[in-house]
Amino acid sequence: MARSRASRQRLAGGIADAVIILIAATAAYAARFEFGRGGAPDLPSWFVVLVPAAWLGALALSGAYSLPHLQTGTTEFQRVTVASVIFAGTVGTFNYLADYDLSRAFFLLTFAIGVPSLLALRYTRRRVLNRLHSRGLYRTSVVISGDPTHIDEVARVLRREKWLGYEMVGAVTSAEIEETPGGLPVLGSVDDVARLVQETEVQTVIFAEGSFPDSQHFKRMAWEMEEHAAHMIVVPALTDISANRLSTRPVGGLPLVHVDRPQAMKASRWAKRLFDVVGSSLLMVLALPVVAVVALLIKLEDRGPIFFTQTRVGRRGEQFECLKIRSMVVDAEARKAELEQRNEGAGVLFKMARDPRITRVGAFIRRFSIDEIPQFWNVFRGDMSLVGPRPALPKEVAQYDRDAVRRLDVRPGLTGLWQ
């Protein structure tokens, strides 16, 4: 039941997006050729079919069709925008390399119309769904697991935030009671969750504190939820999970976390690498004016070097030189020993709220993460990824325990843990 409903939602979303893309292309074609100067060329049939299909594929790879009821508008809009920009860059690059005579005005108009239309469609759909949910329509059946007190805490939020669209069927807990103090009927223990999902129309299970005695039980339950295609939401304080598998949404002061599948498959790896190459190439070009202005400001401030490199540890323990825009004084490393007693970081990390080594330009570029822009080159080279754990220093890796070493199984990223 859960699998079929999720499939229908993804199919409906894909069809709606396909219609929007075709309308955008038609409008751009009319604006460029029918109402513009010159004759209207015939578009090849492969272009009419392949480009919309590839655009939809880019949206799917970005996660634009995964769990729309759990995503905030910002997250969903970001995924659509980033996927569309990268796809546009890919088409533009192909057009240049293949020397295909595609009208640039038509190309730009298609994306200028298509992207805002895709975002407007999602905004409208979300507003309509929220209103339907508030009226008790099109709701998702949910079971809450955990200690009775924590179950009631989650239930209070779901009752108050009706627009989320959750219909509470009952609770599962190890306590031998017929209902929670808040009046939610108890349907069994946590071991009965898989059976409830299989035999009833339960589509989502929320695991609050007290659901599992240890992480092994949690992993086993995650596998069972995956087998039955049920959505799994974890209220934090349960276990430690890689951040790239988590989608967090705070609701009424209660942080809800969705656990995605591990992205370790070969198809995911090459798709992510393609995403990194195209994305970093496009972003480097777009960021050139910003880097030029910052470089001028740095030279005017202290005439020191614009960039600096630092040895970091990448995938499989291989070291690489991480490139950044210099945000500190030239002798920052030499002055570090003087400030060691004021270190506010944990372990080998050195952090200070007001580090005197940071220059005025450095404070500004750090605030907006402009100093990280050169790392797009590291992403393009394959040292890093756009998304992944923070690239660690060699002395940090030397102190890793057995679990932490698993971070080296993937490429470090511009955005990720510890950043």
C-alpha positions as a Python dict, from the first residue, in 0.01 Angstrom:
ca = {
    (1, 'M'): (0, 0, 0),
    (2, 'A'): (273, 246, 102),
    (3, 'R'): (484, 151, -199),
    (4, 'S'): (196, 197, -446),
    (5, 'R'): (95, 532, -299),
    (6, 'A'): (452, 662, -310),
    (7, 'S'): (482, 543, -670),
    (8, 'R'): (160, 722, -764),
    (9, 'Q'): (284, 1043, -603),
    (10, 'R'): (615, 1028, -790),
    (11, 'L'): (439, 948, -1118),
    (12, 'A'): (194, 1236, -1075),
    (13, 'G'): (479, 1473, -991),
    (14, 'G'): (678, 1361, -1294),
    (15, 'I'): (382, 1401, -1530),
    (16, 'A'): (306, 1749, -1396),
    (17, 'D'): (670, 1853, -1438),
    (18, 'A'): (679, 1710, -1791),
    (19, 'V'): (376, 1919, -1886),
    (20, 'I'): (537, 2231, -1737),
    (21, 'I'): (862, 2169, -1927),
    (22, 'L'): (681, 2117, -2258),
    (23, 'I'): (473, 2433, -2204),
    (24, 'A'): (791, 2629, -2121),
    (25, 'A'): (965, 2502, -2436),
    (26, 'T'): (660, 2581, -2650),
    (27, 'A'): (629, 2931, -2505),
    (28, 'A'): (1001, 2995, -2557),
    (29, 'Y'): (980, 2867, -2915),
    (30, 'A'): (686, 3096, -2988),
    (31, 'A'): (851, 3397, -2825),
    (32, 'R'): (1179, 3345, -3010),
    (33, 'F'): (1061, 3242, -3356),
    (34, 'E'): (689, 3303, -3408),
    (35, 'F'): (693, 3657, -3268),
    (36, 'G'): (1056, 3731, -3334),
    (37, 'R'): (1242, 3802, -3653),
    (38, 'G'): (1332, 3528, -3896),
    (39, 'G'): (1171, 3199, -3982),
    (40, 'A'): (1088, 2928, -3733),
    (41, 'P'): (1319, 2625, -3770),
    (42, 'D'): (1189, 2275, -3710),
    (43, 'L'): (1315, 2118, -3390),
    (44, 'P'): (1445, 1761, -3436),
    (45, 'S'): (1225, 1493, -3281),
    (46, 'W'): (1512, 1367, -3063),
    (47, 'F'): (1539, 1713, -2907),
    (48, 'V'): (1168, 1730, -2827),
    (49, 'V'): (1183, 1391, -2652),
    (50, 'L'): (1533, 1377, -2505),
    (51, 'V'): (1566, 1721, -2346),
    (52, 'P'): (1244, 1707, -2135),
    (53, 'A'): (1324, 1346, -2038),
    (54, 'A'): (1679, 1440, -1936),
    (55, 'W'): (1551, 1740, -1737),
    (56, 'L'): (1311, 1511, -1552),
    (57, 'G'): (1600, 1271, -1493),
    (58, 'A'): (1807, 1550, -1339),
    (59, 'L'): (1518, 1639, -1109),
    (60, 'A'): (1481, 1275, -1006),
    (61, 'L'): (1853, 1238, -932),
    (62, 'S'): (1840, 1550, -715),
    (63, 'G'): (1566, 1396, -499),
    (64, 'A'): (1292, 1630, -616),
    (65, 'Y'): (1039, 1346, -609),
    (66, 'S'): (1132, 1192, -272),
    (67, 'L'): (899, 1236, 25),
    (68, 'P'): (742, 1572, -70),
    (69, 'H'): (534, 1573, 246),
    (70, 'L'): (850, 1587, 458),
    (71, 'Q'): (1041, 1854, 267),
    (72, 'T'): (1023, 2219, 348),
    (73, 'G'): (954, 2456, 63),
    (74, 'T'): (1313, 2582, 78),
    (75, 'T'): (1460, 2232, 46),
    (76, 'E'): (1234, 2137, -242),
    (77, 'F'): (1294, 2466, -425),
    (78, 'Q'): (1669, 2428, -378),
    (79, 'R'): (1671, 2079, -524),
    (80, 'V'): (1471, 2185, -829),
    (81, 'T'): (1683, 2496, -889),
    (82, 'V'): (2020, 2323, -851),
    (83, 'A'): (1917, 2030, -1072),
    (84, 'S'): (1786, 2266, -1341),
    (85, 'V'): (2096, 2486, -1337),
    (86, 'I'): (2328, 2187, -1365),
    (87, 'F'): (2116, 2041, -1644),
    (88, 'A'): (2124, 2373, -1829),
    (89, 'G'): (2502, 2378, -1796),
    (90, 'T'): (2523, 2023, -1929),
    (91, 'V'): (2304, 2104, -2231),
    (92, 'G'): (2501, 2422, -2299),
    (93, 'T'): (2832, 2235, -2280),
    (94, 'F'): (2704, 1961, -2512),
    (95, 'N'): (2574, 2221, -2756),
    (96, 'Y'): (2917, 2387, -2764),
    (97, 'L'): (3123, 2068, -2796),
    (98, 'A'): (2892, 1913, -3057),
    (99, 'D'): (2876, 2243, -3245),
    (100, 'Y'): (2500, 2205, -3267),
    (101, 'D'): (2318, 2513, -3395),
    (102, 'L'): (2075, 2562, -3107),
    (103, 'S'): (1935, 2911, -3062),
    (104, 'R'): (2078, 3058, -2742),
    (105, 'A'): (1774, 3282, -2700),
    (106, 'F'): (1541, 2982, -2725),
    (107, 'F'): (1760, 2784, -2484),
    (108, 'L'): (1772, 3062, -2222),
    (109, 'L'): (1402, 3141, -2256),
    (110, 'T'): (1311, 2776, -2200),
    (111, 'F'): (1491, 2768, -1866),
    (112, 'A'): (1387, 3122, -1773),
    (113, 'I'): (1023, 3016, -1810),
    (114, 'G'): (1059, 2655, -1699),
    (115, 'V'): (1240, 2692, -1365),
    (116, 'P'): (1006, 2954, -1213),
    (117, 'S'): (709, 2753, -1343),
    (118, 'L'): (836, 2435, -1176),
    (119, 'L'): (883, 2624, -850),
    (120, 'A'): (539, 2785, -877),
    (121, 'L'): (383, 2443, -935),
    (122, 'R'): (542, 2307, -619),
    (123, 'Y'): (445, 2610, -414),
    (124, 'T'): (83, 2586, -530),
    (125, 'R'): (71, 2211, -471),
    (126, 'R'): (208, 2253, -119),
    (127, 'R'): (-45, 2523, -31),
    (128, 'V'): (-332, 2309, -162),
    (129, 'L'): (-210, 2000, 26),
    (130, 'N'): (-169, 2195, 350),
    (131, 'R'): (-529, 2318, 325),
    (132, 'L'): (-658, 1969, 249),
    (133, 'H'): (-462, 1828, 542),
    (134, 'S'): (-600, 2094, 776),
    (135, 'R'): (-952, 1985, 676),
    (136, 'G'): (-874, 1621, 746),
    (137, 'L'): (-836, 1518, 382),
    (138, 'Y'): (-562, 1324, 203),
    (139, 'R'): (-389, 1237, 528),
    (140, 'T'): (-110, 987, 594),
    (141, 'S'): (-172, 715, 852),
    (142, 'V'): (105, 699, 1112),
    (143, 'V'): (205, 486, 1411),
    (144, 'I'): (423, 631, 1689),
    (145, 'S'): (678, 416, 1872),
    (146, 'G'): (866, 480, 2197),
    (147, 'D'): (809, 540, 2568),
    (148, 'P'): (451, 648, 2647),
    (149, 'T'): (555, 999, 2755),
    (150, 'H'): (758, 1057, 2440),
    (151, 'I'): (480, 912, 2225),
    (152, 'D'): (236, 1164, 2371),
    (153, 'E'): (485, 1446, 2314),
    (154, 'V'): (498, 1364, 1943),
    (155, 'A'): (121, 1314, 1929),
    (156, 'R'): (57, 1659, 2078),
    (157, 'V'): (262, 1821, 1803),
    (158, 'L'): (87, 1625, 1527),
    (159, 'R'): (-256, 1715, 1666),
    (160, 'R'): (-161, 2082, 1681),
    (161, 'E'): (8, 2097, 1339),
    (162, 'K'): (-281, 1950, 1138),
    (163, 'W'): (-145, 2088, 811),
    (164, 'L'): (125, 1817, 822),
    (165, 'G'): (-143, 1567, 725),
    (166, 'Y'): (-74, 1285, 971),
    (167, 'E'): (-357, 1063, 1095),
    (168, 'M'): (-247, 883, 1412),
    (169, 'V'): (-360, 520, 1408),
    (170, 'G'): (-205, 424, 1739),
    (171, 'A'): (116, 360, 1927),
    (172, 'V'): (362, 77, 1985),
    (173, 'T'): (557, 56, 2310),
    (174, 'S'): (725, -195, 2537),
    (175, 'A'): (507, -76, 2826),
    (176, 'E'): (222, -315, 2908),
    (177, 'I'): (-64, -66, 2875),
    (178, 'E'): (-374, -43, 2658),
    (179, 'E'): (-334, 326, 2580),
    (180, 'T'): (-86, 605, 2646),
    (181, 'P'): (-154, 871, 2913),
    (182, 'G'): (-263, 1097, 2628),
    (183, 'G'): (-526, 849, 2512),
    (184, 'L'): (-354, 699, 2205),
    (185, 'P'): (-439, 326, 2171),
    (186, 'V'): (-146, 84, 2201),
    (187, 'L'): (-137, -163, 1910),
    (188, 'G'): (157, -372, 2028),
    (189, 'S'): (531, -355, 2086),
    (190, 'V'): (802, -230, 1852),
    (191, 'D'): (843, -587, 1726),
    (192, 'D'): (490, -564, 1582),
    (193, 'V'): (566, -260, 1364),
    (194, 'A'): (651, -459, 1050),
    (195, 'R'): (333, -664, 1088),
    (196, 'L'): (121, -349, 1132),
    (197, 'V'): (271, -193, 820),
    (198, 'Q'): (213, -510, 620),
    (199, 'E'): (-142, -584, 739),
    (200, 'T'): (-285, -232, 769),
    (201, 'E'): (-271, 93, 574),
    (202, 'V'): (2, 244, 795),
    (203, 'Q'): (235, 440, 567),
    (204, 'T'): (466, 613, 816),
    (205, 'V'): (621, 512, 1148),
    (206, 'I'): (763, 771, 1388),
    (207, 'F'): (1024, 636, 1631),
    (208, 'A'): (1052, 848, 1945),
    (209, 'E'): (1292, 800, 2235),
    (210, 'G'): (1264, 460, 2400),
    (211, 'S'): (1191, 268, 2080),
    (212, 'F'): (1512, 63, 2075),
    (213, 'P'): (1746, -77, 2340),
    (214, 'D'): (2049, -40, 2111),
    (215, 'S'): (2157, 65, 1762),
    (216, 'Q'): (2142, -292, 1627),
    (217, 'H'): (1766, -304, 1687),
    (218, 'F'): (1735, 30, 1509),
    (219, 'K'): (1925, -95, 1204),
    (220, 'R'): (1710, -408, 1185),
    (221, 'M'): (1394, -197, 1200),
    (222, 'A'): (1527, 36, 929),
    (223, 'W'): (1578, -265, 701),
    (224, 'E'): (1225, -389, 769),
    (225, 'M'): (1078, -46, 692),
    (226, 'E'): (1271, -42, 366),
    (227, 'E'): (1137, -387, 272),
    (228, 'H'): (778, -270, 320),
    (229, 'A'): (838, 73, 158),
    (230, 'A'): (716, 249, 472),
    (231, 'H'): (843, 596, 556),
    (232, 'M'): (1058, 612, 868),
    (233, 'I'): (1083, 922, 1085),
    (234, 'V'): (1319, 936, 1381),
    (235, 'V'): (1290, 1181, 1667),
    (236, 'P'): (1656, 1253, 1761),
    (237, 'A'): (1837, 1096, 2059),
    (238, 'L'): (1795, 749, 1913),
    (239, 'T'): (2111, 678, 1721),
    (240, 'D'): (2402, 823, 1522),
    (241, 'I'): (2340, 821, 1147),
    (242, 'S'): (2542, 970, 863),
    (243, 'A'): (2415, 1321, 793),
    (244, 'N'): (2380, 1263, 419),
    (245, 'R'): (2100, 1015, 500),
    (246, 'L'): (1903, 1260, 712),
    (247, 'S'): (1636, 1511, 615),
    (248, 'T'): (1546, 1726, 914),
    (249, 'R'): (1236, 1935, 958),
    (250, 'P'): (1157, 2116, 1286),
    (251, 'V'): (783, 2133, 1355),
    (252, 'G'): (643, 2304, 1661),
    (253, 'G'): (979, 2280, 1835),
    (254, 'L'): (998, 1905, 1767),
    (255, 'P'): (1275, 1805, 1521),
    (256, 'L'): (1161, 1526, 1290),
    (257, 'V'): (1428, 1333, 1100),
    (258, 'H'): (1368, 1119, 791),
    (259, 'V'): (1622, 840, 729),
    (260, 'D'): (1705, 786, 360),
    (261, 'R'): (1865, 477, 212),
    (262, 'P'): (2247, 461, 208),
    (263, 'Q'): (2380, 598, -121),
    (264, 'A'): (2657, 345, -184),
    (265, 'M'): (2540, 192, -513),
    (266, 'K'): (2755, 229, -825),
    (267, 'A'): (2481, 415, -1012),
    (268, 'S'): (2461, 667, -730),
    (269, 'R'): (2838, 713, -726),
    (270, 'W'): (2875, 787, -1096),
    (271, 'A'): (2566, 1007, -1092),
    (272, 'K'): (2710, 1202, -800),
    (273, 'R'): (3047, 1235, -976),
    (274, 'L'): (2876, 1368, -1289),
    (275, 'F'): (2683, 1608, -1068),
    (276, 'D'): (3013, 1721, -909),
    (277, 'V'): (3195, 1779, -1239),
    (278, 'V'): (2914, 1970, -1408),
    (279, 'G'): (2817, 2159, -1093),
    (280, 'S'): (3170, 2265, -1001),
    (281, 'S'): (3246, 2373, -1360),
    (282, 'L'): (2937, 2591, -1375),
    (283, 'L'): (2987, 2733, -1026),
    (284, 'M'): (3353, 2820, -1094),
    (285, 'V'): (3250, 3025, -1396),
    (286, 'L'): (2971, 3200, -1207),
    (287, 'A'): (3200, 3273, -910),
    (288, 'L'): (3483, 3430, -1112),
    (289, 'P'): (3363, 3792, -1069),
    (290, 'V'): (3329, 3744, -692),
    (291, 'V'): (3678, 3592, -665),
    (292, 'A'): (3823, 3878, -870),
    (293, 'V'): (3674, 4143, -639),
    (294, 'V'): (3786, 3959, -324),
    (295, 'A'): (4137, 3913, -466),
    (296, 'L'): (4162, 4288, -525),
    (297, 'L'): (4045, 4363, -168),
    (298, 'I'): (4301, 4121, -21),
    (299, 'K'): (4584, 4283, -217),
    (300, 'L'): (4471, 4628, -106),
    (301, 'E'): (4457, 4521, 260),
    (302, 'D'): (4796, 4354, 314),
    (303, 'R'): (4947, 4275, -29),
    (304, 'G'): (4979, 3909, 74),
    (305, 'P'): (4896, 3602, -133),
    (306, 'I'): (4534, 3554, -240),
    (307, 'F'): (4515, 3177, -200),
    (308, 'F'): (4658, 2927, 42),
    (309, 'T'): (4663, 2548, 50),
    (310, 'Q'): (4633, 2309, 339),
    (311, 'T'): (4693, 1934, 341),
    (312, 'R'): (4372, 1741, 400),
    (313, 'V'): (4279, 1372, 396),
    (314, 'G'): (4041, 1255, 127),
    (315, 'R'): (3879, 932, 20),
    (316, 'R'): (4059, 613, 127),
    (317, 'G'): (4307, 816, 328),
    (318, 'E'): (4470, 985, 28),
    (319, 'Q'): (4604, 1331, 106),
    (320, 'F'): (4545, 1633, -117),
    (321, 'E'): (4602, 2008, -110),
    (322, 'C'): (4279, 2187, -21),
    (323, 'L'): (4257, 2529, -187),
    (324, 'K'): (4105, 2831, -13),
    (325, 'I'): (4104, 3209, -32),
    (326, 'R'): (4329, 3343, 243),
    (327, 'S'): (4123, 3490, 526),
    (328, 'M'): (4398, 3523, 790),
    (329, 'V'): (4722, 3715, 825),
    (330, 'V'): (5019, 3574, 637),
    (331, 'D'): (5190, 3441, 954),
    (332, 'A'): (4870, 3288, 1098),
    (333, 'E'): (5023, 2944, 1156),
    (334, 'A'): (5323, 3089, 1341),
    (335, 'R'): (5093, 3289, 1572),
    (336, 'K'): (4875, 2986, 1648),
    (337, 'A'): (5101, 2873, 1934),
    (338, 'E'): (5048, 3206, 2112),
    (339, 'L'): (4670, 3152, 2112),
    (340, 'E'): (4663, 2782, 2206),
    (341, 'Q'): (4539, 2852, 2560),
    (342, 'R'): (4233, 3031, 2418),
    (343, 'N'): (4134, 2737, 2199),
    (344, 'E'): (3757, 2674, 2211),
    (345, 'G'): (3758, 2374, 1978),
    (346, 'A'): (3725, 2010, 2073),
    (347, 'G'): (4021, 1772, 2047),
    (348, 'V'): (4268, 1871, 1776),
    (349, 'L'): (4037, 2132, 1621),
    (350, 'F'): (4146, 2492, 1688),
    (351, 'K'): (3859, 2740, 1707),
    (352, 'M'): (3814, 3086, 1854),
    (353, 'A'): (3504, 3303, 1851),
    (354, 'R'): (3716, 3614, 1782),
    (355, 'D'): (4040, 3496, 1629),
    (356, 'P'): (4273, 3800, 1601),
    (357, 'R'): (4449, 3642, 1304),
    (358, 'I'): (4145, 3690, 1080),
    (359, 'T'): (4171, 3996, 855),
    (360, 'R'): (3887, 4239, 789),
    (361, 'V'): (3835, 4100, 441),
    (362, 'G'): (3869, 3750, 587),
    (363, 'A'): (3591, 3809, 839),
    (364, 'F'): (3356, 3911, 558),
    (365, 'I'): (3436, 3623, 322),
    (366, 'R'): (3414, 3370, 607),
    (367, 'R'): (3072, 3499, 703),
    (368, 'F'): (2940, 3417, 356),
    (369, 'S'): (3172, 3115, 296),
    (370, 'I'): (3336, 3295, 4),
    (371, 'D'): (3674, 3160, 117),
    (372, 'E'): (3551, 2811, 22),
    (373, 'I'): (3490, 2899, -346),
    (374, 'P'): (3833, 2774, -470),
    (375, 'Q'): (3741, 2429, -341),
    (376, 'F'): (3522, 2396, -649),
    (377, 'W'): (3855, 2322, -820),
    (378, 'N'): (3917, 2039, -573),
    (379, 'V'): (3569, 1908, -655),
    (380, 'F'): (3639, 1924, -1028),
    (381, 'R'): (3970, 1738, -980),
    (382, 'G'): (3800, 1464, -781),
    (383, 'D'): (3964, 1538, -445),
    (384, 'M'): (3629, 1643, -299),
    (385, 'S'): (3256, 1635, -366),
    (386, 'L'): (2995, 1909, -347),
    (387, 'V'): (2828, 1719, -61),
    (388, 'G'): (3014, 1507, 192),
    (389, 'P'): (3187, 1506, 531),
    (390, 'R'): (3432, 1781, 616),
    (391, 'P'): (3787, 1720, 480),
    (392, 'A'): (3991, 1633, 789),
    (393, 'L'): (4347, 1727, 878),
    (394, 'P'): (4604, 1444, 895),
    (395, 'K'): (4642, 1491, 1272),
    (396, 'E'): (4265, 1460, 1312),
    (397, 'V'): (4258, 1135, 1116),
    (398, 'A'): (4538, 1001, 1337),
    (399, 'Q'): (4296, 1022, 1633),
    (400, 'Y'): (3999, 860, 1455),
    (401, 'D'): (3847, 555, 1619),
    (402, 'R'): (3722, 256, 1421),
    (403, 'D'): (3380, 410, 1352),
    (404, 'A'): (3517, 751, 1250),
    (405, 'V'): (3751, 594, 994),
    (406, 'R'): (3441, 507, 786),
    (407, 'R'): (3420, 875, 693),
    (408, 'L'): (3714, 808, 464),
    (409, 'D'): (3500, 571, 255),
    (410, 'V'): (3356, 872, 70),
    (411, 'R'): (3499, 1189, -76),
    (412, 'P'): (3496, 1486, 162),
    (413, 'G'): (3262, 1766, 63),
    (414, 'L'): (3204, 2140, 68),
    (415, 'T'): (2899, 2090, 288),
    (416, 'G'): (2877, 1817, 547),
    (417, 'L'): (2953, 1710, 900),
    (418, 'W'): (3141, 1952, 1132),
    (419, 'Q'): (3100, 2247, 895),
}
